[in-house]
Coordinates of C-alpha atoms in Angstrom, one line a residue:
M1 CA 0.3 4.7 86.0
I2 CA 3.0 6.2 84.0
R3 CA 1.9 9.8 83.3
G4 CA 2.4 11.5 79.9
R5 CA 4.3 14.7 79.1
R6 CA 1.1 16.8 79.3
T7 CA 0.7 15.7 82.9
L8 CA 4.2 16.5 83.7
F9 CA 3.8 19.8 81.9
A10 CA 0.8 20.7 83.9
D11 CA 2.7 19.9 87.2
F12 CA 5.6 22.0 85.9
A13 CA 3.4 25.0 85.2
V14 CA 1.7 24.8 88.7
T15 CA 5.1 24.5 90.5
I16 CA 6.9 27.1 88.4
L17 CA 4.1 29.6 87.9
F18 CA 0.9 29.3 89.7
V19 CA 2.1 28.6 93.3
G20 CA 1.9 32.0 95.0
C21 CA -0.6 33.4 92.8
L22 CA -3.8 31.4 93.3
R23 CA -1.8 28.5 95.2
V24 CA -3.5 26.0 93.1
S25 CA -2.3 22.5 93.4
A26 CA -0.8 20.1 90.7
E27 CA -3.6 17.9 89.3
A28 CA -3.3 15.3 86.5
Q29 CA -4.4 16.7 83.1
T30 CA -4.3 14.7 79.8
A31 CA -2.3 11.5 80.1
K32 CA -1.4 11.4 76.5
A33 CA -0.2 14.3 74.1
R34 CA -3.0 15.4 71.9
S35 CA -2.6 15.9 68.1
Q36 CA -1.8 19.7 67.6
A37 CA -3.0 21.9 64.9
R38 CA -0.7 22.5 62.0
S39 CA -0.3 25.2 59.3
T40 CA 0.7 22.4 56.7
P41 CA -1.9 19.8 56.1
S42 CA -0.8 16.4 57.5
T43 CA -1.0 14.4 54.5
Q44 CA 0.7 17.0 52.5
Q45 CA 3.6 17.1 54.9
I46 CA 3.9 13.2 54.9
Q47 CA 3.7 13.3 51.1
L48 CA 6.5 15.9 50.9
G49 CA 8.6 13.8 53.3
R50 CA 8.2 10.8 51.2
T51 CA 8.9 12.7 47.9
Y52 CA 12.3 14.0 49.5
G53 CA 13.1 10.4 50.5
E54 CA 12.4 9.0 46.9
R55 CA 14.9 11.7 45.7
G56 CA 17.5 10.6 48.2
D57 CA 17.2 13.9 49.9
W58 CA 16.9 12.4 53.4
R59 CA 17.9 15.6 55.4
N60 CA 14.7 17.4 54.1
A61 CA 12.6 14.3 54.6
E62 CA 13.7 13.9 58.2
R63 CA 12.8 17.6 58.8
E64 CA 9.4 17.0 57.4
F65 CA 8.8 13.9 59.3
R66 CA 10.2 15.5 62.5
E67 CA 7.7 18.4 62.2
Y68 CA 4.8 15.9 61.4
R69 CA 5.7 14.0 64.6
N70 CA 5.6 17.1 66.6
G71 CA 2.0 17.6 65.6
H72 CA 1.1 13.9 65.7
P73 CA 3.1 12.3 68.6
D74 CA 0.8 9.3 68.7
S75 CA 1.0 8.5 65.1
V76 CA 2.6 5.1 64.3
E77 CA 3.3 6.2 60.7
G78 CA 5.0 9.3 61.9
I79 CA 7.4 7.6 64.2
V80 CA 8.4 4.9 61.7
L81 CA 8.9 7.3 58.9
H82 CA 11.0 9.7 61.1
A83 CA 13.1 6.8 62.6
E84 CA 13.8 5.4 59.0
S85 CA 14.8 8.9 57.8
L86 CA 17.1 9.2 60.7
I87 CA 18.8 5.9 59.9
Q88 CA 19.2 7.1 56.5
I89 CA 21.0 10.3 57.5
G90 CA 23.4 8.2 59.8
Q91 CA 21.5 8.8 63.3
P92 CA 20.6 5.1 64.2
F93 CA 21.0 5.9 67.7
D94 CA 18.6 8.9 67.5
A95 CA 16.1 6.5 65.8
A96 CA 16.5 3.8 68.6
L97 CA 16.0 6.3 71.3
E98 CA 13.1 7.7 69.7
L99 CA 11.4 4.3 69.1
Q100 CA 12.3 3.2 72.7
K101 CA 10.5 6.3 74.1
F102 CA 7.4 5.8 71.8
L103 CA 7.2 2.2 72.8
Q104 CA 7.0 3.2 76.6
S105 CA 3.5 4.7 75.8
H106 CA 2.6 2.3 72.9
P107 CA 4.0 -1.0 73.8
D108 CA 2.0 -2.9 71.3
A109 CA 2.7 -0.8 68.2
V110 CA 3.8 -3.4 65.8
R111 CA 5.8 -1.5 63.1
P112 CA 7.8 0.5 65.7
L113 CA 8.5 -2.8 67.7
E114 CA 9.8 -4.4 64.5
L115 CA 12.0 -1.6 63.4
H116 CA 13.4 -1.2 67.1
A117 CA 14.2 -5.0 67.1
S118 CA 16.1 -4.4 63.9
L119 CA 18.1 -1.5 65.6
S120 CA 18.6 -3.6 68.7
S121 CA 20.3 -6.3 66.6
D122 CA 22.3 -4.4 64.0
V123 CA 23.3 -1.1 66.0
L124 CA 22.9 -1.9 69.7
G125 CA 24.1 -5.4 69.6
D126 CA 21.4 -6.6 72.0
L127 CA 20.3 -9.8 70.3
P128 CA 18.1 -11.0 73.3
L129 CA 16.1 -7.8 73.2
A130 CA 15.7 -8.0 69.4
Q131 CA 14.5 -11.6 69.7
M132 CA 12.2 -10.8 72.6
E133 CA 10.6 -7.8 70.5
L134 CA 10.2 -9.9 67.4
K135 CA 8.7 -12.7 69.2
K136 CA 6.1 -10.2 70.6
V137 CA 5.4 -8.8 67.1
T138 CA 4.7 -12.5 66.1
R139 CA 2.2 -12.7 68.7
L140 CA 0.6 -9.3 67.9
A141 CA 0.7 -9.9 64.1
P142 CA 0.9 -13.6 63.4
Q143 CA -0.2 -13.1 59.9
D144 CA 2.7 -10.8 59.1
A145 CA 5.6 -12.9 57.5
G146 CA 8.1 -10.1 58.0
P147 CA 8.8 -10.6 61.8
W148 CA 9.1 -14.3 61.2
K149 CA 11.5 -13.9 58.4
A150 CA 13.7 -11.4 60.5
L151 CA 13.6 -13.7 63.5
A152 CA 14.6 -16.6 61.4
Q153 CA 17.6 -14.6 60.0
M154 CA 18.8 -13.9 63.6
Y155 CA 18.7 -17.6 64.4
I156 CA 20.6 -18.4 61.3
D157 CA 23.3 -15.9 62.2
R158 CA 23.6 -17.5 65.7
E159 CA 23.5 -21.0 64.1
D160 CA 20.4 -21.9 65.8
M161 CA 18.9 -23.8 63.1
K162 CA 16.2 -25.6 64.9
S163 CA 14.8 -22.1 66.1
A164 CA 15.2 -20.8 62.5
L165 CA 13.3 -23.7 61.0
E166 CA 10.4 -23.2 63.3
A167 CA 10.2 -19.5 62.4
L168 CA 10.5 -20.1 58.6
Q169 CA 7.9 -22.6 58.8
S170 CA 5.6 -20.2 60.4
A171 CA 6.5 -17.6 57.7
E172 CA 5.7 -20.3 54.9
K173 CA 2.3 -20.7 56.3
V174 CA 1.6 -16.9 55.8
V175 CA 3.5 -16.4 52.5
P176 CA 3.7 -19.9 50.8
Q177 CA 4.8 -18.4 47.4
D178 CA 7.6 -16.2 48.9
P179 CA 10.8 -17.5 47.1
V180 CA 13.1 -16.0 49.8
V181 CA 11.3 -17.9 52.6
V182 CA 11.4 -21.1 50.5
A183 CA 15.1 -20.6 49.9
S184 CA 15.7 -19.7 53.5
L185 CA 14.0 -23.0 54.4
A186 CA 16.2 -24.8 51.9
Y187 CA 19.4 -23.4 53.4
V188 CA 18.4 -24.5 56.8
Y189 CA 17.5 -28.0 55.6
G190 CA 21.0 -28.2 54.2
E191 CA 22.5 -27.1 57.6
I192 CA 20.6 -29.7 59.5
G193 CA 21.7 -32.5 57.3
Q194 CA 18.8 -32.9 55.0
P195 CA 20.3 -32.1 51.6
Q196 CA 17.6 -33.8 49.5
K197 CA 15.0 -31.6 51.0
A198 CA 17.3 -28.7 50.7
A199 CA 17.7 -29.3 46.8
A200 CA 14.0 -29.6 46.3
Q201 CA 13.2 -26.5 48.1
F202 CA 16.0 -24.6 46.2
D203 CA 14.7 -25.8 42.8
K204 CA 11.2 -24.5 43.8
A205 CA 12.6 -21.1 45.1
L206 CA 14.6 -20.7 41.9
R207 CA 11.5 -21.2 39.8
M208 CA 9.4 -18.8 41.9
A209 CA 12.1 -16.1 41.9
K210 CA 12.2 -15.8 38.1
S211 CA 9.8 -13.1 38.0
S212 CA 11.3 -11.0 40.7
P213 CA 15.0 -10.0 40.2
K214 CA 15.3 -8.5 43.8
D215 CA 14.1 -11.9 45.3
G216 CA 16.2 -13.7 42.7
A217 CA 19.4 -12.2 44.0
L218 CA 18.6 -13.3 47.6
V219 CA 17.6 -16.9 46.5
Q220 CA 20.8 -17.1 44.4
M221 CA 22.8 -15.9 47.4
L222 CA 21.4 -18.5 49.8
H223 CA 21.8 -21.2 47.0
G224 CA 25.4 -20.2 46.4
R225 CA 26.2 -20.6 50.3
F226 CA 24.5 -23.9 50.3
L227 CA 26.6 -25.0 47.6
L228 CA 29.8 -23.7 49.0
E229 CA 29.4 -25.2 52.3
D230 CA 28.2 -28.5 50.6
G231 CA 31.7 -28.5 49.0
E232 CA 30.7 -27.3 45.4
P233 CA 32.7 -24.1 45.2
E234 CA 32.5 -24.0 41.3
A235 CA 28.8 -24.2 41.4
S236 CA 28.6 -21.7 44.0
I237 CA 30.4 -19.1 42.0
E238 CA 27.7 -19.4 39.5
S239 CA 25.1 -18.6 41.8
F240 CA 27.1 -15.6 43.1
N241 CA 27.8 -14.4 39.5
A242 CA 24.0 -14.3 39.2
V243 CA 23.7 -12.2 42.4
L244 CA 26.2 -9.6 41.2
K245 CA 24.6 -9.5 37.9
I246 CA 21.4 -8.2 39.6
E247 CA 22.9 -6.0 42.5
H248 CA 26.4 -5.4 43.6
Y249 CA 25.9 -6.8 47.2
A250 CA 28.9 -6.6 49.4
Q251 CA 28.0 -9.9 50.6
G252 CA 27.9 -11.3 47.0
Y253 CA 31.6 -10.4 46.6
Y254 CA 32.5 -11.7 49.9
W255 CA 31.0 -15.3 49.4
R256 CA 32.4 -15.5 45.8
A257 CA 35.8 -14.5 47.4
R258 CA 35.4 -17.4 49.8
A259 CA 34.5 -19.8 46.8
Y260 CA 37.7 -18.5 45.0
Q261 CA 39.7 -19.2 48.1
Q262 CA 38.6 -22.7 48.2
L263 CA 39.6 -23.2 44.7
A264 CA 43.0 -21.6 45.5
N265 CA 42.4 -18.8 43.1
Y266 CA 43.9 -16.3 45.5
A267 CA 44.2 -13.4 43.0
A268 CA 40.3 -13.6 42.3
A269 CA 39.6 -14.0 46.1
E270 CA 41.6 -10.9 46.9
T271 CA 39.9 -8.9 44.1
D272 CA 36.4 -9.7 45.5
A273 CA 37.4 -9.2 49.1
L274 CA 38.8 -5.7 48.3
E275 CA 35.7 -4.8 46.4
C276 CA 33.4 -6.0 49.5
I277 CA 35.6 -3.7 51.7
R278 CA 35.1 -0.8 49.2
I279 CA 31.2 -1.4 49.3
D280 CA 30.9 -2.1 53.1
P281 CA 34.0 -0.8 55.0
A282 CA 32.4 -1.5 58.4
A283 CA 32.4 -5.3 57.8
K284 CA 35.3 -7.3 59.1
E285 CA 34.7 -10.7 57.4
A286 CA 36.3 -9.5 54.2
P287 CA 39.5 -8.1 55.9
L288 CA 39.8 -11.2 58.0
L289 CA 39.6 -13.3 54.7
L290 CA 42.5 -11.3 53.3
V291 CA 44.6 -11.8 56.4
G292 CA 44.4 -15.6 55.7
I293 CA 45.3 -14.9 52.0
Y294 CA 48.3 -12.7 52.5
R295 CA 49.7 -15.0 55.3
R296 CA 49.4 -18.0 52.9
E297 CA 51.3 -16.0 50.3
G298 CA 53.9 -14.8 52.9
K299 CA 52.9 -11.1 52.6
A300 CA 53.5 -10.2 56.3
D301 CA 52.9 -6.6 56.1
K302 CA 49.7 -6.8 54.3
A303 CA 48.5 -9.6 56.5
Q304 CA 49.3 -7.2 59.4
E305 CA 47.6 -4.3 57.8
Y306 CA 44.2 -6.1 57.5
A307 CA 44.7 -7.8 61.0
D308 CA 44.8 -4.2 62.3
M309 CA 41.8 -3.4 60.3
V310 CA 40.0 -6.3 61.8
T311 CA 41.0 -5.3 65.3
R312 CA 40.0 -1.7 64.7
L313 CA 36.4 -2.7 63.4
S314 CA 36.0 -5.1 66.1
D315 CA 36.8 -2.3 68.7
E316 CA 34.6 0.3 66.9
K317 CA 31.7 -2.2 66.8
E318 CA 32.2 -2.9 70.6
A319 CA 32.5 0.8 71.3
Q320 CA 29.2 1.3 69.3
Q321 CA 27.3 -1.3 71.2
V322 CA 28.6 -0.1 74.6
K323 CA 27.3 3.5 73.6
G324 CA 24.0 2.2 72.4
R325 CA 23.4 0.1 75.7
K326 CA 24.3 3.3 77.8
L327 CA 22.1 5.5 75.8
R328 CA 19.2 3.0 76.1
N329 CA 19.8 2.5 79.9
D330 CA 20.2 6.3 80.5
L331 CA 17.0 7.1 78.7
G332 CA 15.1 4.3 80.5
E333 CA 16.4 5.5 84.0
A334 CA 15.8 9.1 83.1
E335 CA 12.2 8.7 82.0
R336 CA 11.5 6.6 85.3
L337 CA 13.1 9.3 87.4
L338 CA 11.5 12.3 85.7
L339 CA 8.1 10.6 86.0
S340 CA 8.6 9.9 89.7
G341 CA 9.5 13.6 90.2
N342 CA 13.2 12.9 90.9
F343 CA 14.3 15.8 88.8
A344 CA 17.7 16.3 89.9
E345 CA 18.6 12.6 89.3
A346 CA 16.8 12.5 86.0
A347 CA 18.8 15.4 84.8
T348 CA 22.1 13.6 85.2
H349 CA 21.0 10.9 82.9
Y350 CA 19.7 13.5 80.4
E351 CA 23.0 15.3 80.5
S352 CA 24.8 12.1 79.8
I353 CA 22.4 11.3 76.9
V354 CA 23.0 14.9 75.2
A355 CA 26.8 14.5 75.8
F356 CA 26.7 11.4 74.0
L357 CA 24.2 12.2 71.3
P358 CA 23.7 16.0 71.0
T359 CA 21.2 15.5 68.0
Y360 CA 18.6 13.5 70.2
Y361 CA 16.5 16.7 70.6
E362 CA 13.7 15.2 72.8
A363 CA 16.1 15.0 75.6
Y364 CA 16.6 18.8 75.8
F365 CA 12.8 19.3 76.4
D366 CA 12.8 16.9 79.4
L367 CA 16.2 18.3 80.7
G368 CA 14.7 21.7 80.5
M369 CA 11.8 20.5 82.7
C370 CA 14.3 19.0 85.3
Y371 CA 16.4 22.2 85.4
A372 CA 13.3 24.3 85.9
Q373 CA 12.0 22.1 88.6
T374 CA 15.3 22.3 90.5
G375 CA 15.7 26.1 90.2
R376 CA 18.4 26.1 87.5
G377 CA 16.6 28.6 85.5
A378 CA 19.3 29.8 83.1
E379 CA 19.9 26.3 82.3
A380 CA 16.4 25.4 81.7
E381 CA 16.0 28.3 79.4
A382 CA 19.1 27.0 77.2
A383 CA 17.6 23.6 77.1
F384 CA 14.2 24.7 76.0
R385 CA 15.8 27.0 73.3
K386 CA 17.9 24.2 72.2
Y387 CA 14.9 22.0 71.8
L388 CA 12.9 24.6 69.9
G389 CA 16.0 24.9 67.6
F390 CA 15.0 21.4 66.5
Q391 CA 11.3 21.7 67.0
P392 CA 10.4 25.4 66.3
V393 CA 6.7 24.7 66.2
S394 CA 6.3 22.7 69.3
S395 CA 3.5 24.1 71.4
D396 CA 4.9 22.3 74.5
G397 CA 8.3 23.7 73.9
R398 CA 7.0 27.2 73.5
A399 CA 4.6 27.0 76.5
A400 CA 7.4 25.7 78.9
L401 CA 9.7 28.4 77.7
G402 CA 6.9 31.1 78.2
I403 CA 6.1 29.8 81.6
L404 CA 9.8 29.8 82.7
L405 CA 10.0 33.3 81.5
L406 CA 7.1 34.5 83.4
S407 CA 8.4 32.9 86.7
Q408 CA 11.5 35.1 86.1
G409 CA 9.5 38.1 85.7
R410 CA 10.0 38.5 82.0
G411 CA 6.5 38.9 80.8
T412 CA 7.3 41.0 77.8
E413 CA 9.5 38.0 76.3
A414 CA 7.1 35.3 77.8
V415 CA 3.7 36.6 76.1
P416 CA 4.9 36.0 72.5
E417 CA 5.9 32.5 73.3
L418 CA 2.7 31.6 75.1
E419 CA 0.6 33.3 72.3
Q420 CA 2.6 31.2 69.7
A421 CA 2.0 28.0 71.7
I422 CA -1.9 28.5 71.7
Q423 CA -1.7 29.4 68.1
I424 CA 0.0 26.1 67.4
D425 CA -2.3 24.1 69.6
P426 CA -5.5 25.8 70.8
T427 CA -6.2 22.9 73.3
L428 CA -3.0 23.7 75.2
I429 CA -4.7 24.7 78.6
E430 CA -1.5 25.3 80.6
A431 CA -0.4 28.1 78.0
R432 CA -3.7 29.8 78.3
K433 CA -3.6 29.6 82.0
A434 CA -0.2 31.0 82.2
L435 CA -1.0 33.8 79.6
A436 CA -4.2 34.7 81.5
M437 CA -2.1 34.9 84.8
E438 CA 0.2 37.4 83.1
Y439 CA -2.7 39.4 81.9
L440 CA -4.2 39.6 85.5
R441 CA -0.8 40.7 86.7
E442 CA -0.9 43.5 84.2
S443 CA -4.5 44.4 85.3
Q444 CA -6.0 43.3 82.0
P445 CA -8.8 41.1 83.0
K446 CA -10.7 41.4 79.6
S447 CA -7.7 40.0 77.9
A448 CA -7.5 37.1 80.5
I449 CA -11.3 36.4 80.0
A450 CA -10.9 36.5 76.2
I451 CA -8.0 33.9 76.2
L452 CA -10.0 31.6 78.7
Q453 CA -13.6 32.0 77.5
S454 CA -13.3 29.3 74.7
Q455 CA -12.2 26.7 77.2
S456 CA -14.9 27.5 79.9
K457 CA -16.4 24.0 79.9
V458 CA -12.9 22.2 80.2
P459 CA -13.0 20.2 83.5
D460 CA -10.0 21.9 84.9
K461 CA -10.4 23.3 88.4
D462 CA -7.4 25.6 88.2
L463 CA -8.5 27.1 84.9
Q464 CA -12.0 27.7 86.4
L465 CA -10.4 29.4 89.4
I466 CA -8.2 31.7 87.1
T467 CA -11.4 32.6 85.2
A468 CA -13.2 33.5 88.4
Q469 CA -10.4 35.7 89.3
A470 CA -10.5 37.3 85.9
Y471 CA -14.3 38.0 86.2
L472 CA -13.8 39.3 89.9
Q473 CA -11.0 41.7 88.7
S474 CA -13.3 43.1 86.1
G475 CA -16.4 43.4 88.6
Q476 CA -18.4 40.7 87.0
F477 CA -19.5 39.0 90.1
P478 CA -22.2 36.6 88.8
A479 CA -19.8 35.3 86.0
A480 CA -17.2 34.9 88.6
L481 CA -19.4 32.9 90.9
R482 CA -20.4 30.7 88.1
S483 CA -16.8 29.8 87.3
V484 CA -16.3 29.0 91.1
E485 CA -19.2 26.8 90.9
R486 CA -17.8 24.8 88.1
A487 CA -14.6 24.5 90.0
L488 CA -16.5 23.1 93.0
A489 CA -18.3 20.7 90.7
I490 CA -15.0 19.4 89.6
A491 CA -13.6 19.2 93.0
P492 CA -16.3 19.4 95.6
G493 CA -15.3 20.8 98.9
D494 CA -11.9 22.2 97.6
P495 CA -10.7 24.9 100.1
Q496 CA -9.3 27.2 97.4
S497 CA -12.5 27.2 95.5
L498 CA -14.5 27.9 98.7
E499 CA -12.0 30.6 99.7
M500 CA -12.3 32.3 96.2
K501 CA -16.2 32.0 96.5
E502 CA -16.1 33.8 99.9
Q503 CA -13.9 36.6 98.3
I504 CA -16.2 37.1 95.5
L505 CA -19.2 37.3 97.7
A506 CA -17.6 39.6 100.1
Q507 CA -16.4 42.0 97.3
Q508 CA -20.0 41.7 95.7
R509 CA -21.5 42.8 99.2
E510 CA -19.1 45.7 99.5
S511 CA -20.1 46.9 96.0
L512 CA -23.8 47.1 96.7
P513 CA -25.3 50.5 97.7
K514 CA -25.8 51.0 101.5
A515 CA -29.3 50.9 103.0
H516 CA -30.6 54.4 103.5
S517 CA -31.6 55.5 107.0
Q518 CA -33.2 58.8 108.0
I519 CA -32.3 60.7 111.2
W520 CA -33.9 63.8 112.6
I521 CA -31.6 66.1 114.2
Y522 CA -33.0 68.9 116.4
G523 CA -31.4 72.2 116.7
P524 CA -31.8 75.7 115.8
E525 CA -33.4 74.2 112.6
L526 CA -35.2 71.0 112.1
L527 CA -33.1 69.0 109.8
L528 CA -33.8 65.7 107.9
L529 CA -30.5 64.0 107.1
T530 CA -30.4 61.1 104.8
V531 CA -27.4 58.8 105.8

């Protein structure tokens, strides 16, 4: 079974710090990261992020959602909101990787799956993966029309009209009054040679869309495309005009330019194509249209200019998709290697990720773990500090840095990190164990007991043994024995626990007063000595 970050963290703490002190072994702890205590109420933080987003202040929205995620790593709402904010600030690859990692431990989370499918299609250029994920969503949530609609659009883009029709019919069963679904069905009917059905469906969709301008724009767009492809460019222009009155869609200008081109109105076609490029400079359809127009008009220089633009945009898109696939593959391989304990190999993949995408902060934590496990202490510290630069209130980050510093004999620097980790997340056992070990090294058993006492009933053998050592160091033998008995109840017959028990009993015996014996010594005087 794939282990969670906290399990790896427990193993890291054991390997880096506890070996050589109590010689405790690495045991699995919690498989999932627990929700952490936060100074800002969760609902308030979510609302603050939403407010920033509504104002268009996506940088601050992203920060709030990121910090919320740190405290609630299993939250579906948290991952979706943060991923959406990353997309808004121009970091779609970060969003894709975050979702990919989340889905490894939450494979049936519907909204993250749907959003990742969208990124797989639009950013990573992996249509088979996107379709596979959307099909899974339709199985998990068959009454949600959104995935059916998205799947249908992918099929339409690939000109697989049979599959598009099936998806749209499924969507229509869920939302029979959705004008966009009805119009999409109409468009597909037109594409498969059923114009009468198409016309009837479009009439229905146009009536339904009158009360919703946004839906109306999409319905008119589909209707215009249908008319244009059916040989009615003049009628299609009326539909595209209706679209552009509602919203200045780049695609509205592009399709109207196509209609003007069919009517040999090249000046109007050029104007609309240029406006499309202004709105969406990454799309190559409008420049390609201009190449044809300029060649027809004998404007070779202009034609070459936009031909070069098409080539550049194609190259950029290909490079983006190559980058996306590499990042996805690197993360998948890195996670596999990390969880199987191949830290040196995992590090090379995390290094590749941060080289390509230095804003993907989660990689720095895992990279720090890999470095620490392979004896690269200075690099591990740098990675943990980089991670904390993004996530300053991460209990795992603070604890990992603290444990690393302790392993380097830098207790003065480590203690504040561990104390802060515990303050952020009082349930973080590894931080408590590490801090208690440092107190014991400093001969402060009362401080060690205080940091461990609240967790006395936690079924963690190592914690119980450290607690026993703290009581032993303070001379509280009965309490020390109780802690050892708890350790043995967790791991019956454990050699370390038995060894600790013998040590406690031996010291307890040595501390007891010796039995008194009386000896008569005969000499010049009769003496009675008490020995």
